[in-house]
Short mmCIF file of C-alpha atoms and ligand atoms in Angstrom, two decimals:
data_model
loop_
_atom_site.label_atom_id
_atom_site.label_comp_id
_atom_site.label_asym_id
_atom_site.label_seq_id
_atom_site.Cartn_x
_atom_site.Cartn_y
_atom_site.Cartn_z
CA MET A 1 67.37 116.94 81.79
CA ILE A 2 65.80 120.38 82.03
CA LEU A 3 66.31 123.14 84.61
CA VAL A 4 63.23 125.03 85.73
CA THR A 5 63.46 128.23 87.80
CA GLY A 6 60.58 129.26 90.06
CA GLY A 7 59.17 125.74 90.01
CA ALA A 8 57.68 125.98 93.50
CA GLY A 9 55.39 128.86 92.49
CA PHE A 10 51.95 128.68 90.94
CA ILE A 11 52.70 128.11 87.25
CA GLY A 12 56.15 126.58 87.75
CA ALA A 13 54.80 123.90 90.11
CA ASN A 14 52.00 123.03 87.69
CA PHE A 15 54.60 122.82 84.93
CA VAL A 16 56.92 120.53 86.92
CA LEU A 17 54.04 118.24 87.96
CA ASP A 18 52.76 117.98 84.38
CA TRP A 19 56.26 117.51 82.97
CA LEU A 20 57.12 114.63 85.27
CA ALA A 21 53.72 113.02 84.64
CA GLN A 22 54.30 113.06 80.89
CA SER A 23 58.03 112.62 80.41
CA ASP A 24 60.89 110.53 81.76
CA GLU A 25 63.24 113.49 81.58
CA PRO A 26 64.37 114.71 85.04
CA VAL A 27 63.91 118.28 86.26
CA VAL A 28 66.23 120.41 88.36
CA ASN A 29 63.99 122.91 90.11
CA LEU A 30 65.75 126.08 91.32
CA ASP A 31 63.53 128.22 93.53
CA LYS A 32 64.32 130.83 96.15
CA LEU A 33 61.15 129.97 98.10
CA THR A 34 59.95 133.52 98.55
CA TYR A 35 56.51 133.97 100.15
CA ALA A 36 55.08 132.77 96.78
CA GLY A 37 57.17 129.59 96.57
CA ASN A 38 55.83 126.61 98.42
CA ARG A 39 57.23 123.09 98.57
CA ALA A 40 53.73 121.84 99.39
CA ASN A 41 52.85 122.59 95.74
CA LEU A 42 55.18 119.71 94.82
CA ALA A 43 54.09 117.33 97.57
CA ASP A 44 52.44 114.95 95.08
CA LEU A 45 55.92 114.16 93.73
CA GLY A 46 56.94 112.59 97.02
CA ALA A 47 60.57 111.51 96.77
CA ASN A 48 60.53 111.25 92.98
CA PRO A 49 64.20 110.78 91.99
CA ARG A 50 63.56 112.64 88.71
CA HIS A 51 62.86 115.85 90.65
CA ILE A 52 65.89 117.61 92.12
CA PHE A 53 64.87 120.60 94.20
CA VAL A 54 67.45 123.29 94.95
CA GLN A 55 66.64 126.31 97.08
CA GLY A 56 68.48 129.29 95.61
CA ASP A 57 68.35 132.58 93.73
CA ILE A 58 68.52 133.02 89.93
CA GLY A 59 70.92 135.88 90.69
CA ASP A 60 73.43 133.57 92.39
CA THR A 61 75.94 133.01 89.59
CA ALA A 62 78.20 130.67 91.59
CA LEU A 63 75.26 128.39 92.35
CA LEU A 64 74.11 128.50 88.73
CA ALA A 65 77.57 127.66 87.40
CA ARG A 66 77.70 124.67 89.72
CA LEU A 67 74.18 123.44 88.84
CA LEU A 68 74.74 123.83 85.11
CA ALA A 69 78.10 122.03 85.19
CA GLU A 70 76.75 119.23 87.36
CA HIS A 71 73.41 118.56 85.62
CA ARG A 72 74.13 119.71 82.04
CA PRO A 73 70.50 120.60 81.21
CA ARG A 74 69.40 120.71 77.57
CA ALA A 75 67.00 123.55 78.36
CA ILE A 76 66.22 126.22 80.95
CA ILE A 77 62.65 127.37 81.54
CA ASN A 78 62.61 130.62 83.48
CA PHE A 79 59.48 131.09 85.61
CA ALA A 80 61.21 132.73 88.58
CA ALA A 81 59.88 136.23 89.18
CA GLU A 82 58.10 138.51 91.56
CA SER A 83 54.63 138.35 90.05
CA HIS A 84 52.03 140.40 91.93
CA VAL A 85 51.14 143.85 90.59
CA ASP A 86 49.82 145.20 93.90
CA ARG A 87 53.02 144.19 95.70
CA SER A 88 55.04 145.88 92.95
CA ILE A 89 53.18 149.10 93.69
CA HIS A 90 53.90 148.85 97.43
CA GLY A 91 57.55 147.88 96.93
CA PRO A 92 59.09 147.73 93.45
CA GLY A 93 62.65 146.97 94.63
CA ASP A 94 62.31 143.16 94.73
CA PHE A 95 60.81 143.24 91.23
CA ILE A 96 63.83 145.05 89.80
CA GLN A 97 66.16 142.76 91.72
CA THR A 98 64.70 139.42 90.63
CA ASN A 99 62.96 140.17 87.34
CA VAL A 100 65.65 142.42 85.87
CA VAL A 101 68.95 141.88 87.70
CA GLY A 102 68.20 138.21 88.40
CA THR A 103 67.33 137.52 84.77
CA PHE A 104 70.55 139.27 83.71
CA HIS A 105 72.65 137.02 85.99
CA LEU A 106 70.77 133.96 84.82
CA LEU A 107 71.36 134.88 81.18
CA GLU A 108 75.05 135.44 81.78
CA SER A 109 75.42 132.11 83.60
CA VAL A 110 73.55 130.30 80.85
CA ARG A 111 75.59 132.05 78.16
CA ALA A 112 78.83 130.84 79.73
CA TYR A 113 77.48 127.28 79.97
CA TRP A 114 76.01 127.23 76.45
CA GLY A 115 79.16 128.82 75.00
CA ALA A 116 81.19 125.85 76.22
CA LEU A 117 78.84 123.26 74.70
CA ALA A 118 79.64 121.74 71.32
CA GLY A 119 77.99 119.93 68.43
CA ASP A 120 74.48 118.55 68.88
CA GLU A 121 74.32 119.54 72.55
CA LYS A 122 74.93 123.16 71.64
CA ALA A 123 72.53 123.10 68.69
CA ALA A 124 69.71 121.55 70.74
CA PHE A 125 70.02 123.88 73.75
CA ARG A 126 67.11 126.25 74.53
CA PHE A 127 66.46 129.07 77.02
CA LEU A 128 62.71 129.65 77.36
CA HIS A 129 61.65 132.83 79.14
CA VAL A 130 58.12 132.91 80.58
CA SER A 131 56.57 136.37 80.38
CA THR A 132 53.23 138.11 80.48
CA ASP A 133 50.74 139.99 78.29
CA GLU A 134 51.03 142.88 80.77
CA VAL A 135 54.20 144.09 79.01
CA TYR A 136 51.97 145.37 76.18
CA GLY A 137 50.13 147.83 78.41
CA SER A 138 46.40 148.53 78.41
CA LEU A 139 43.92 148.18 75.51
CA ALA A 140 41.03 150.47 74.60
CA PRO A 141 37.63 148.71 74.77
CA ASP A 142 37.38 148.04 71.02
CA ALA A 143 41.08 147.67 70.16
CA PRO A 144 42.21 144.37 68.66
CA ALA A 145 43.88 141.89 70.99
CA PHE A 146 47.68 142.12 71.52
CA THR A 147 49.73 140.47 68.78
CA GLU A 148 53.47 139.85 69.14
CA GLU A 149 54.00 143.06 67.10
CA HIS A 150 52.16 145.26 69.60
CA ARG A 151 54.28 148.00 71.15
CA VAL A 152 55.66 147.22 74.57
CA GLU A 153 54.08 149.80 76.90
CA PRO A 154 54.23 148.51 80.48
CA ASN A 155 52.39 150.56 83.10
CA SER A 156 53.12 148.94 86.47
CA PRO A 157 56.45 148.29 88.18
CA TYR A 158 55.73 144.57 87.69
CA SER A 159 55.06 144.80 83.97
CA ALA A 160 57.97 147.20 83.46
CA SER A 161 60.32 144.75 85.16
CA LYS A 162 59.00 141.87 83.04
CA ALA A 163 59.33 143.96 79.86
CA ALA A 164 62.92 144.75 80.86
CA SER A 165 63.64 141.03 81.27
CA ASP A 166 62.06 140.29 77.87
CA HIS A 167 64.36 142.90 76.31
CA LEU A 168 67.41 141.34 77.96
CA VAL A 169 66.46 137.89 76.66
CA ARG A 170 65.97 139.30 73.16
CA ALA A 171 69.31 141.12 73.26
CA TRP A 172 71.19 138.01 74.46
CA HIS A 173 69.87 136.27 71.35
CA HIS A 174 70.69 139.05 68.90
CA THR A 175 74.08 139.90 70.35
CA TYR A 176 75.42 136.57 71.58
CA GLY A 177 73.28 134.13 69.61
CA LEU A 178 71.83 132.53 72.76
CA PRO A 179 69.03 130.21 71.56
CA VAL A 180 66.07 131.84 73.30
CA LEU A 181 62.28 131.58 73.13
CA THR A 182 59.84 133.92 74.88
CA THR A 183 56.19 133.36 75.74
CA ASN A 184 53.81 136.18 76.74
CA CYS A 185 50.75 134.70 78.38
CA SER A 186 47.48 136.12 79.63
CA ASN A 187 46.20 135.79 83.23
CA ASN A 188 46.39 132.21 84.52
CA TYR A 189 44.14 130.50 87.05
CA GLY A 190 43.97 127.00 88.51
CA PRO A 191 45.39 124.84 91.33
CA PHE A 192 48.13 126.26 93.62
CA HIS A 193 47.30 129.88 92.73
CA PHE A 194 48.40 132.02 95.67
CA PRO A 195 45.35 133.67 97.30
CA GLU A 196 46.61 137.21 96.84
CA LYS A 197 45.47 137.13 93.17
CA LEU A 198 41.88 137.76 92.14
CA ILE A 199 40.37 134.29 91.63
CA PRO A 200 41.87 132.41 94.60
CA LEU A 201 41.38 135.44 96.87
CA MET A 202 37.68 135.49 96.00
CA ILE A 203 37.32 131.75 96.67
CA VAL A 204 39.08 131.77 100.05
CA ASN A 205 37.44 135.01 101.22
CA ALA A 206 34.00 133.79 100.19
CA LEU A 207 34.42 130.56 102.15
CA ALA A 208 35.74 132.48 105.17
CA GLY A 209 32.71 134.82 105.14
CA LYS A 210 34.95 137.81 104.36
CA PRO A 211 34.33 140.71 101.92
CA LEU A 212 35.08 140.07 98.23
CA PRO A 213 37.04 143.24 97.36
CA VAL A 214 36.42 144.42 93.78
CA TYR A 215 38.70 147.29 92.71
CA GLY A 216 36.95 150.37 91.32
CA ASP A 217 34.01 149.67 89.01
CA GLY A 218 35.03 146.02 88.45
CA LEU A 219 34.82 146.49 84.70
CA GLN A 220 38.53 146.00 84.05
CA VAL A 221 38.98 143.16 81.59
CA ARG A 222 41.46 140.29 81.85
CA ASP A 223 41.95 137.37 79.44
CA TRP A 224 41.98 134.09 81.41
CA LEU A 225 43.77 130.83 80.66
CA TYR A 226 43.72 127.63 82.71
CA VAL A 227 47.24 127.09 84.03
CA LYS A 228 47.64 123.62 82.51
CA ASP A 229 46.95 125.08 79.07
CA HIS A 230 49.75 127.57 79.67
CA CYS A 231 52.03 124.65 80.59
CA SER A 232 51.12 122.75 77.40
CA ALA A 233 51.87 125.88 75.36
CA ILE A 234 55.30 126.20 76.97
CA ARG A 235 56.10 122.55 76.22
CA ARG A 236 55.04 123.08 72.61
CA VAL A 237 57.16 126.23 72.19
CA LEU A 238 60.12 124.46 73.80
CA ASP A 239 59.74 121.58 71.33
CA ALA A 240 59.18 123.48 68.13
CA GLY A 241 59.36 127.27 68.61
CA ARG A 242 61.55 129.25 66.23
CA LEU A 243 64.65 130.64 67.90
CA GLY A 244 64.50 134.27 68.96
CA GLU A 245 60.71 134.37 68.50
CA THR A 246 58.04 135.54 70.89
CA TYR A 247 54.77 133.60 71.18
CA ASN A 248 51.62 135.01 72.74
CA VAL A 249 49.62 132.48 74.77
CA GLY A 250 45.90 132.88 75.48
CA GLY A 251 42.52 131.27 75.07
CA TRP A 252 40.25 134.14 73.94
CA ASN A 253 38.55 134.38 77.34
CA GLU A 254 38.15 138.08 78.03
CA LYS A 255 36.02 138.78 81.09
CA PRO A 256 35.37 141.83 83.28
CA ASN A 257 36.49 141.25 86.86
CA ILE A 258 32.99 141.61 88.26
CA GLU A 259 31.79 138.78 86.01
CA ILE A 260 34.61 136.55 87.28
CA VAL A 261 33.60 137.27 90.87
CA HIS A 262 29.95 136.47 90.15
CA THR A 263 30.97 133.23 88.42
CA VAL A 264 33.02 132.17 91.46
CA CYS A 265 30.08 133.04 93.75
CA ALA A 266 27.64 131.04 91.60
CA LEU A 267 29.89 127.97 91.62
CA LEU A 268 30.28 128.17 95.38
CA ASP A 269 26.51 128.61 95.76
CA GLU A 270 26.14 125.32 93.92
CA LEU A 271 29.04 123.36 95.43
CA ARG A 272 29.24 124.71 99.01
CA PRO A 273 26.15 126.87 99.74
CA ARG A 274 26.30 129.36 102.59
CA ALA A 275 24.71 128.08 105.77
CA ASP A 276 22.17 130.93 105.83
CA GLY A 277 20.93 130.13 102.31
CA GLN A 278 21.99 133.50 100.90
CA GLY A 279 24.22 133.76 97.82
CA TYR A 280 27.95 134.51 98.20
CA ALA A 281 27.43 137.60 96.00
CA ILE A 282 26.21 139.49 99.07
CA GLN A 283 29.87 139.49 100.22
CA ILE A 284 30.98 141.52 97.16
CA THR A 285 32.40 144.90 98.24
CA THR A 286 33.66 147.72 96.06
CA VAL A 287 37.03 149.05 97.20
CA GLN A 288 39.44 151.73 96.11
CA ASP A 289 40.93 151.15 92.66
CA ARG A 290 44.54 150.10 92.05
CA PRO A 291 46.78 153.07 91.08
CA GLY A 292 47.51 153.03 87.33
CA HIS A 293 45.15 150.07 86.90
CA ASP A 294 45.33 148.65 83.35
CA ARG A 295 41.81 148.65 81.92
CA ARG A 296 41.96 145.76 79.49
CA TYR A 297 44.25 142.92 78.37
CA ALA A 298 43.45 140.59 75.48
CA ILE A 299 45.78 138.15 73.78
CA ASP A 300 45.85 137.17 70.14
CA ALA A 301 47.44 133.70 70.21
CA ARG A 302 47.00 132.92 66.51
CA LYS A 303 50.75 132.75 65.83
CA LEU A 304 51.15 129.90 68.33
CA GLU A 305 48.10 128.16 66.88
CA ARG A 306 49.20 128.67 63.26
CA GLU A 307 52.89 127.84 63.59
CA LEU A 308 52.85 125.22 66.31
CA GLY A 309 49.29 123.89 66.28
CA TRP A 310 48.67 124.69 69.96
CA LYS A 311 45.13 125.01 71.32
CA PRO A 312 43.88 125.20 74.91
CA ALA A 313 42.08 122.12 76.23
CA GLU A 314 39.82 123.94 78.72
CA THR A 315 37.06 126.44 78.19
CA PHE A 316 36.71 129.09 80.88
CA GLU A 317 33.62 127.31 82.19
CA SER A 318 35.38 123.94 82.59
CA GLY A 319 38.59 125.48 83.97
CA ILE A 320 36.93 127.68 86.58
CA ARG A 321 34.80 124.78 87.81
CA LYS A 322 37.92 122.60 88.21
CA THR A 323 39.61 125.45 90.03
CA VAL A 324 36.82 126.04 92.54
CA GLU A 325 36.57 122.27 93.11
CA TRP A 326 40.33 122.11 93.71
CA TYR A 327 40.19 124.82 96.40
CA LEU A 328 37.22 123.12 98.07
CA ALA A 329 39.17 119.85 98.12
CA HIS A 330 42.38 121.41 99.53
CA PRO A 331 41.53 123.39 102.69
CA ASP A 332 44.86 122.35 104.27
CA TRP A 333 46.85 123.84 101.39
CA VAL A 334 44.88 127.07 101.79
CA SER A 335 45.42 127.31 105.54
CA ASN A 336 49.13 126.50 105.15
CA VAL A 337 49.76 129.35 102.71
CA GLN A 338 47.81 131.77 104.88
CA SER A 339 50.83 132.19 107.13
CA GLY A 340 51.72 135.21 109.25
CA ALA A 341 53.35 136.96 106.28
CA TYR A 342 50.21 136.40 104.20
CA ARG A 343 48.00 137.89 106.89
CA GLU A 344 50.27 140.94 107.14
CA TRP A 345 49.98 141.51 103.37
CA ILE A 346 46.19 141.21 103.39
CA ALA A 347 45.95 143.60 106.34
CA ALA A 348 48.22 146.16 104.61
CA GLN A 349 46.57 145.91 101.19
CA TYR A 350 42.93 145.83 102.27
CA VAL A 351 43.01 148.13 105.28
CA GLU A 352 40.78 150.74 103.60
CA PRO A 353 38.59 148.16 101.86
CA ALA A 354 37.95 146.46 105.18
CA LYS A 355 36.72 149.75 106.63
CA ALA A 356 34.56 150.34 103.55
CA ALA A 357 33.01 146.92 104.02
P1 LIG B 1 54.53 133.02 91.57
O1 LIG B 1 54.73 134.34 92.24
O2 LIG B 1 53.40 132.15 92.01
O3 LIG B 1 55.86 132.15 91.66
C1 LIG B 1 57.12 132.68 91.45
C2 LIG B 1 58.14 131.67 91.95
O4 LIG B 1 59.46 132.19 91.70
C3 LIG B 1 58.05 131.39 93.44
O5 LIG B 1 58.14 130.00 93.68
C4 LIG B 1 59.25 132.11 94.03
O6 LIG B 1 59.76 131.49 95.21
C5 LIG B 1 60.24 132.03 92.88
N1 LIG B 1 61.24 133.11 92.91
C6 LIG B 1 61.04 134.44 93.12
N2 LIG B 1 62.20 135.11 93.08
C7 LIG B 1 63.17 134.19 92.82
C8 LIG B 1 64.57 134.27 92.63
N3 LIG B 1 65.21 135.44 92.73
N4 LIG B 1 65.25 133.14 92.37
C9 LIG B 1 64.61 131.94 92.29
N5 LIG B 1 63.29 131.80 92.47
C10 LIG B 1 62.57 132.92 92.72
O7 LIG B 1 54.39 133.38 90.02
P2 LIG B 1 53.57 132.65 88.87
O8 LIG B 1 52.21 133.20 88.82
O9 LIG B 1 53.78 131.20 88.99
O10 LIG B 1 54.36 133.19 87.59
C11 LIG B 1 55.48 132.49 87.06
C12 LIG B 1 56.00 133.25 85.86
O11 LIG B 1 54.96 133.38 84.88
C13 LIG B 1 56.45 134.68 86.19
O12 LIG B 1 57.59 134.95 85.43
C14 LIG B 1 55.27 135.53 85.73
O13 LIG B 1 55.71 136.81 85.34
C15 LIG B 1 54.78 134.74 84.55
N6 LIG B 1 53.35 134.89 84.22
C16 LIG B 1 52.41 134.77 85.21
C17 LIG B 1 51.04 134.87 84.86
C18 LIG B 1 49.97 134.69 85.90
O14 LIG B 1 48.79 134.92 85.60
N7 LIG B 1 50.28 134.26 87.12
C19 LIG B 1 50.68 135.13 83.54
C20 LIG B 1 51.69 135.25 82.57
C21 LIG B 1 53.01 135.12 82.93
P1 LIG B 2 45.42 139.99 89.70
O1 LIG B 2 44.92 138.60 89.96
O2 LIG B 2 46.23 140.68 90.74
O3 LIG B 2 46.20 139.92 88.30
P2 LIG B 2 46.77 141.14 87.36
O4 LIG B 2 46.71 142.40 88.11
O5 LIG B 2 48.17 140.68 87.12
O6 LIG B 2 45.90 141.12 86.14
O7 LIG B 2 44.18 140.90 89.37
C1 LIG B 2 43.28 140.58 88.31
C2 LIG B 2 42.28 141.71 88.20
O8 LIG B 2 41.47 141.71 89.37
C3 LIG B 2 42.93 143.08 88.14
O9 LIG B 2 42.16 143.90 87.24
C4 LIG B 2 42.82 143.59 89.55
C5 LIG B 2 41.55 142.96 90.06
N1 LIG B 2 41.50 142.68 91.52
C6 LIG B 2 40.40 143.08 92.28
O10 LIG B 2 39.45 143.70 91.76
N2 LIG B 2 40.40 142.80 93.60
C7 LIG B 2 41.43 142.15 94.23
O11 LIG B 2 41.39 141.95 95.47
C8 LIG B 2 42.53 141.70 93.43
C9 LIG B 2 43.68 140.96 94.05
C10 LIG B 2 42.53 141.98 92.08
#
């Protein structure tokens, strides 16, 4: 079996659902269930006996020792993290705790487990660390996309904490020989994306008749990948990646934020038009920019394509349509995640924007 951490979050839940749909191999899913973790993301599994959910922290070494001894996974896939840049600016402490200290404890627990394996079990074992393109910093408008050789230059507390975890993973390979793999992926979008991030926030705010808050000039560029393509890349790297290597994951879909927002509005205009006949774009509002806002990310994923033959299945156009359709079909999921804690975050983050609107 495999052990997934953070499998009740956005990407982890998509990964677990896809894994169990395609493989007979059971999954132990260790998730702390922070505000971003949601068991409803896994509801489609019902009481699937191949899914063992455990609520807990990747920093809890006693729990990890017990889980590893009991389930003897052949691989760990580490999704667990604090993942939202704006939250990392408001309060970086949790990011250091989970992304850095938590990853350290996880690595140490896994090292002890792996060290006691023997023969084929030891040779086949893998630790796959899921990371982000944000560790590379910000690109100038005409600079080539990030390759795996690009300098690590994180600019936000989030990206700095992820870069730190990537370094730990690398060091545990070089020093202790732990069989690790690292993936650095561009911005994901798709089902179960928590509506604090750009695309789901725009969809839920548009439908609720609220302002669509675009930071600064809206010309910051992100490189977007449909979440299920990220999951297929992780499966491919787990199967065939070279030990100790880093693989960039992306689909060559660079877009300025303002274009993303207009695309979401146009899809909603088509699929769920406003009652007054006006376009959703009239809800777009410019708000104060994010401090230290990275201007551009772009991922060069040719190594993954060349070495492992991976390619994304979705174009941006097909993926964003599926995403908007998913949110329209799941109003209960949306209202469930918009709990009291969610409303407090939105009020704190968009207090000025709301006035500006
Ligand atoms: P998310 O915030 O939606 O989910 C994170 C999950 O981790 C949640 O279920 C949460 O409960 C869990 N978690 C948090 N702290 C934990 C802890 N200490 N112990 C156990 N579980 C804990 O994040 P996501 O968007 O699904 O991202 C998953 C991973 O992918 C992260 O490592 C992130 O850095 C990386 N990543 C995300 C993107 C993206 O666009 N979302 C892109 C590239 C890489
Ligand atoms: P986000 O989804 O938070 O991902 P990241 O910061 O990790 O790339 O933001 C994507 C882009 O959208 C980023 O440039 C910030 C911008 N943004 C807005 O303009 N308005 C918003 O309300 C949010 C949440 C993000």
